[in-house]
PDB file of C-alpha atoms and ligand atoms in Angstrom:
ATOM      1  CA  MET V   1     -30.216 -42.513 -82.566  1.00 42.00           C
ATOM      2  CA  SER V   2     -34.195 -43.140 -82.987  1.00 44.00           C
ATOM      3  CA  SER V   3     -33.549 -46.858 -82.867  1.00 61.00           C
ATOM      4  CA  ASN V   4     -32.012 -46.608 -79.545  1.00 91.00           C
ATOM      5  CA  HIS V   5     -35.296 -45.162 -78.373  1.00 95.00           C
ATOM      6  CA  ASP V   6     -39.081 -46.413 -77.685  1.00 96.00           C
ATOM      7  CA  PRO V   7     -41.339 -43.668 -78.917  1.00 95.00           C
ATOM      8  CA  ASN V   8     -44.046 -45.098 -76.098  1.00 97.00           C
ATOM      9  CA  CYS V   9     -41.435 -45.169 -73.376  1.00 98.00           C
ATOM     10  CA  ILE V  10     -41.926 -42.359 -70.692  1.00 98.00           C
ATOM     11  CA  PHE V  11     -37.916 -42.426 -69.917  1.00 98.00           C
ATOM     12  CA  CYS V  12     -36.762 -42.261 -73.658  1.00 98.00           C
ATOM     13  CA  LYS V  13     -38.903 -39.056 -73.594  1.00 98.00           C
ATOM     14  CA  ILE V  14     -37.294 -37.782 -70.756  1.00 98.00           C
ATOM     15  CA  ALA V  15     -33.555 -38.682 -72.013  1.00 98.00           C
ATOM     16  CA  GLU V  16     -34.527 -37.223 -75.557  1.00 97.00           C
ATOM     17  CA  GLY V  17     -36.001 -34.014 -73.676  1.00 96.00           C
ATOM     18  CA  LYS V  18     -39.432 -34.363 -75.096  1.00 97.00           C
ATOM     19  CA  ILE V  19     -40.820 -34.551 -71.580  1.00 97.00           C
ATOM     20  CA  PRO V  20     -38.927 -32.369 -69.152  1.00 98.00           C
ATOM     21  CA  SER V  21     -36.899 -33.409 -66.192  1.00 98.00           C
ATOM     22  CA  LYS V  22     -35.055 -32.169 -63.391  1.00 98.00           C
ATOM     23  CA  LYS V  23     -31.742 -33.047 -64.372  1.00 98.00           C
ATOM     24  CA  VAL V  24     -28.987 -33.994 -61.959  1.00 98.00           C
ATOM     25  CA  TYR V  25     -26.188 -35.210 -64.396  1.00 98.00           C
ATOM     26  CA  GLU V  26     -26.188 -35.640 -68.367  1.00 98.00           C
ATOM     27  CA  ASP V  27     -23.408 -36.928 -70.841  1.00 98.00           C
ATOM     28  CA  GLU V  28     -23.749 -38.733 -74.279  1.00 98.00           C
ATOM     29  CA  GLU V  29     -25.041 -42.265 -72.697  1.00 98.00           C
ATOM     30  CA  VAL V  30     -26.428 -41.403 -69.153  1.00 98.00           C
ATOM     31  CA  LEU V  31     -28.816 -39.210 -67.824  1.00 98.00           C
ATOM     32  CA  ALA V  32     -29.714 -38.776 -63.817  1.00 98.00           C
ATOM     33  CA  PHE V  33     -33.065 -36.710 -62.940  1.00 98.00           C
ATOM     34  CA  HIS V  34     -34.983 -36.342 -59.867  1.00 98.00           C
ATOM     35  CA  ASP V  35     -37.912 -38.752 -59.287  1.00 98.00           C
ATOM     36  CA  ILE V  36     -41.257 -37.167 -59.448  1.00 98.00           C
ATOM     37  CA  HIS V  37     -42.320 -38.836 -56.475  1.00 98.00           C
ATOM     38  CA  PRO V  38     -39.346 -38.861 -53.912  1.00 98.00           C
ATOM     39  CA  TRP V  39     -39.196 -41.233 -51.092  1.00 96.00           C
ATOM     40  CA  ALA V  40     -36.599 -39.439 -49.100  1.00 98.00           C
ATOM     41  CA  PRO V  41     -34.517 -35.992 -48.990  1.00 98.00           C
ATOM     42  CA  VAL V  42     -32.503 -37.370 -51.982  1.00 98.00           C
ATOM     43  CA  HIS V  43     -34.093 -39.491 -54.683  1.00 98.00           C
ATOM     44  CA  PHE V  44     -32.839 -39.574 -58.377  1.00 98.00           C
ATOM     45  CA  LEU V  45     -33.057 -41.883 -61.061  1.00 99.00           C
ATOM     46  CA  LEU V  46     -29.775 -42.850 -63.169  1.00 98.00           C
ATOM     47  CA  ILE V  47     -30.647 -44.210 -66.717  1.00 98.00           C
ATOM     48  CA  PRO V  48     -28.985 -45.356 -69.962  1.00 98.00           C
ATOM     49  CA  LYS V  49     -30.116 -42.958 -72.647  1.00 98.00           C
ATOM     50  CA  ARG V  50     -30.330 -46.185 -74.930  1.00 98.00           C
ATOM     51  CA  HIS V  51     -33.590 -48.120 -74.351  1.00 98.00           C
ATOM     52  CA  ILE V  52     -32.669 -51.141 -72.223  1.00 98.00           C
ATOM     53  CA  VAL V  53     -35.878 -52.465 -70.925  1.00 98.00           C
ATOM     54  CA  SER V  54     -34.814 -53.702 -67.689  1.00 98.00           C
ATOM     55  CA  MET V  55     -31.816 -55.541 -65.836  1.00 98.00           C
ATOM     56  CA  ALA V  56     -33.349 -58.702 -67.021  1.00 98.00           C
ATOM     57  CA  HIS V  57     -32.185 -57.518 -70.656  1.00 98.00           C
ATOM     58  CA  VAL V  58     -28.820 -56.397 -69.639  1.00 98.00           C
ATOM     59  CA  GLN V  59     -26.055 -58.179 -71.912  1.00 98.00           C
ATOM     60  CA  ASP V  60     -22.407 -58.599 -71.717  1.00 98.00           C
ATOM     61  CA  GLY V  61     -21.736 -55.614 -73.944  1.00 98.00           C
ATOM     62  CA  ASP V  62     -23.459 -53.432 -71.685  1.00 98.00           C
ATOM     63  CA  ALA V  63     -20.931 -53.880 -68.810  1.00 98.00           C
ATOM     64  CA  PRO V  64     -19.021 -50.564 -69.737  1.00 98.00           C
ATOM     65  CA  LEU V  65     -22.150 -48.720 -69.688  1.00 98.00           C
ATOM     66  CA  LEU V  66     -23.214 -50.242 -66.248  1.00 98.00           C
ATOM     67  CA  GLY V  67     -19.907 -49.746 -64.912  1.00 98.00           C
ATOM     68  CA  LYS V  68     -20.004 -46.107 -65.788  1.00 98.00           C
ATOM     69  CA  ILE V  69     -23.567 -45.802 -64.022  1.00 98.00           C
ATOM     70  CA  MET V  70     -22.103 -47.396 -60.808  1.00 98.00           C
ATOM     71  CA  ALA V  71     -19.355 -45.568 -60.823  1.00 98.00           C
ATOM     72  CA  LEU V  72     -21.515 -42.212 -61.171  1.00 98.00           C
ATOM     73  CA  VAL V  73     -23.616 -43.249 -58.233  1.00 98.00           C
ATOM     74  CA  PRO V  74     -21.246 -41.934 -55.226  1.00 98.00           C
ATOM     75  CA  LYS V  75     -20.519 -38.764 -57.050  1.00 98.00           C
ATOM     76  CA  LEU V  76     -24.137 -37.851 -57.913  1.00 98.00           C
ATOM     77  CA  ALA V  77     -25.340 -39.041 -54.428  1.00 98.00           C
ATOM     78  CA  GLN V  78     -22.574 -36.571 -52.857  1.00 98.00           C
ATOM     79  CA  GLN V  79     -23.711 -33.821 -55.201  1.00 98.00           C
ATOM     80  CA  GLU V  80     -27.112 -34.193 -54.313  1.00 98.00           C
ATOM     81  CA  GLY V  81     -26.849 -34.037 -50.550  1.00 97.00           C
ATOM     82  CA  CYS V  82     -26.124 -37.443 -49.443  1.00 98.00           C
ATOM     83  CA  ARG V  83     -23.957 -37.617 -46.439  1.00 97.00           C
ATOM     84  CA  PRO V  84     -20.633 -39.205 -45.954  1.00 97.00           C
ATOM     85  CA  TYR V  85     -20.723 -43.004 -45.434  1.00 98.00           C
ATOM     86  CA  PRO V  86     -20.573 -44.654 -42.769  1.00 97.00           C
ATOM     87  CA  GLU V  87     -23.224 -42.145 -41.005  1.00 95.00           C
ATOM     88  CA  GLY V  88     -24.730 -41.231 -44.098  1.00 97.00           C
ATOM     89  CA  GLY V  89     -24.838 -43.080 -47.049  1.00 98.00           C
ATOM     90  CA  PHE V  90     -27.658 -43.729 -49.815  1.00 98.00           C
ATOM     91  CA  ARG V  91     -29.567 -46.660 -51.159  1.00 98.00           C
ATOM     92  CA  VAL V  92     -29.113 -48.236 -54.808  1.00 98.00           C
ATOM     93  CA  VAL V  93     -32.432 -49.627 -56.197  1.00 98.00           C
ATOM     94  CA  THR V  94     -33.243 -51.801 -59.669  1.00 98.00           C
ATOM     95  CA  ASN V  95     -36.960 -52.865 -59.627  1.00 98.00           C
ATOM     96  CA  THR V  96     -36.801 -55.532 -62.401  1.00 98.00           C
ATOM     97  CA  GLY V  97     -40.158 -57.310 -63.619  1.00 98.00           C
ATOM     98  CA  ALA V  98     -43.382 -57.708 -62.022  1.00 98.00           C
ATOM     99  CA  ASP V  99     -42.168 -59.643 -59.345  1.00 98.00           C
ATOM    100  CA  GLY V 100     -39.411 -56.957 -58.674  1.00 98.00           C
ATOM    101  CA  GLY V 101     -42.069 -54.092 -58.731  1.00 98.00           C
ATOM    102  CA  GLN V 102     -40.864 -52.264 -61.966  1.00 98.00           C
ATOM    103  CA  GLU V 103     -43.429 -49.983 -63.243  1.00 98.00           C
ATOM    104  CA  VAL V 104     -41.298 -48.318 -65.749  1.00 98.00           C
ATOM    105  CA  PRO V 105     -40.007 -50.521 -68.597  1.00 98.00           C
ATOM    106  CA  HIS V 106     -36.610 -48.847 -68.931  1.00 98.00           C
ATOM    107  CA  LEU V 107     -33.576 -49.470 -66.922  1.00 98.00           C
ATOM    108  CA  HIS V 108     -33.255 -47.497 -63.861  1.00 98.00           C
ATOM    109  CA  PHE V 109     -31.365 -47.399 -60.794  1.00 99.00           C
ATOM    110  CA  HIS V 110     -32.893 -45.375 -57.764  1.00 98.00           C
ATOM    111  CA  VAL V 111     -30.595 -43.612 -55.600  1.00 98.00           C
ATOM    112  CA  ILE V 112     -32.234 -42.766 -52.330  1.00 98.00           C
ATOM    113  CA  GLY V 113     -30.917 -40.873 -49.435  1.00 98.00           C
ATOM    114  CA  GLY V 114     -30.487 -38.300 -47.097  1.00 97.00           C
ATOM    115  CA  PRO V 115     -31.659 -38.062 -43.150  1.00 96.00           C
ATOM    116  CA  ARG V 116     -34.576 -40.141 -42.109  1.00 96.00           C
ATOM    117  CA  PRO V 117     -37.278 -40.635 -41.864  1.00 95.00           C
ATOM    118  CA  TRP V 118     -38.001 -41.687 -45.218  1.00 96.00           C
ATOM    119  CA  LEU V 119     -41.406 -42.177 -46.778  1.00 95.00           C
ATOM    120  CA  LYS V 120     -40.919 -45.703 -47.733  1.00 91.00           C
ATOM    121  CA  GLY V 121     -38.045 -48.273 -47.157  1.00 87.00           C
TER     122      GLY V 121
HETATM  123  P1  5GP G 201     -39.967 -48.346 -60.602  1.00 51.45           P
HETATM  124  O1  5GP G 201     -41.149 -48.570 -59.866  1.00 51.45           O
HETATM  125  O2  5GP G 201     -40.295 -48.759 -62.186  1.00 51.45           O
HETATM  126  O3  5GP G 201     -38.706 -48.854 -60.277  1.00 51.45           O
HETATM  127  O4  5GP G 201     -39.978 -46.799 -60.800  1.00 51.45           O
HETATM  128  C1  5GP G 201     -40.295 -45.957 -61.485  1.00 51.45           C
HETATM  129  C2  5GP G 201     -40.373 -44.428 -60.888  1.00 51.45           C
HETATM  130  O5  5GP G 201     -40.269 -43.506 -61.930  1.00 51.45           O
HETATM  131  C3  5GP G 201     -41.078 -44.373 -59.742  1.00 51.45           C
HETATM  132  O6  5GP G 201     -40.321 -43.901 -58.305  1.00 51.45           O
HETATM  133  C4  5GP G 201     -41.703 -43.011 -60.452  1.00 51.45           C
HETATM  134  O7  5GP G 201     -42.251 -41.891 -59.011  1.00 51.45           O
HETATM  135  C5  5GP G 201     -40.558 -42.526 -61.179  1.00 51.45           C
HETATM  136  N1  5GP G 201     -41.437 -41.471 -62.471  1.00 51.45           N
HETATM  137  C6  5GP G 201     -42.341 -41.995 -63.302  1.00 51.45           C
HETATM  138  N2  5GP G 201     -42.810 -41.029 -64.245  1.00 51.45           N
HETATM  139  C7  5GP G 201     -41.675 -40.331 -63.930  1.00 51.45           C
HETATM  140  C8  5GP G 201     -41.799 -38.999 -64.796  1.00 51.45           C
HETATM  141  O8  5GP G 201     -42.594 -38.672 -65.837  1.00 51.45           O
HETATM  142  N3  5GP G 201     -40.849 -38.269 -64.381  1.00 51.45           N
HETATM  143  C9  5GP G 201     -40.061 -38.648 -63.056  1.00 51.45           C
HETATM  144  N4  5GP G 201     -38.925 -37.645 -62.845  1.00 51.45           N
HETATM  145  N5  5GP G 201     -40.153 -39.479 -62.612  1.00 51.45           N
HETATM  146  C10 5GP G 201     -41.350 -40.389 -62.722  1.00 51.45           C
HETATM  147 ZN1   ZN G 202     -37.059 -46.283 -73.053  1.00 51.45          ZN
END
């Protein structure tokens, strides 16, 4: 278990429950929690619990995990208050590396939605 986590990684600490978060969803492999600085009425992060640094580090064997995360997006977006498509909807963002604007080096998918205006985007 510990080999799946980076002891210096803030999202690993959240995944392990060492740092509290406002959880949206959790299972053995995946955690979703509210972003601490939301841009919009709905803004949560979906992460693999295992420490994957970024989308640039994803390998073929990660496909089932990523597929599971993508399939969770519409369910959790609706659960968290995003209005139905097409009037509502949501945005899914994965910043990757310095040029991509990634600040936390643990793969995460922002799910952002709710009525506009938003603070960003
Ligand atoms: P990035 O810029 O890497 O795509 O996004 C990192 C996101 O993580 C930011 O939106 C930031 O607000 C959020 N974040 C950073 N630290 C914490 C934390 O300790 N708890 C929570 N809930 N969100 C965090
Ligand atoms: Zn991590």
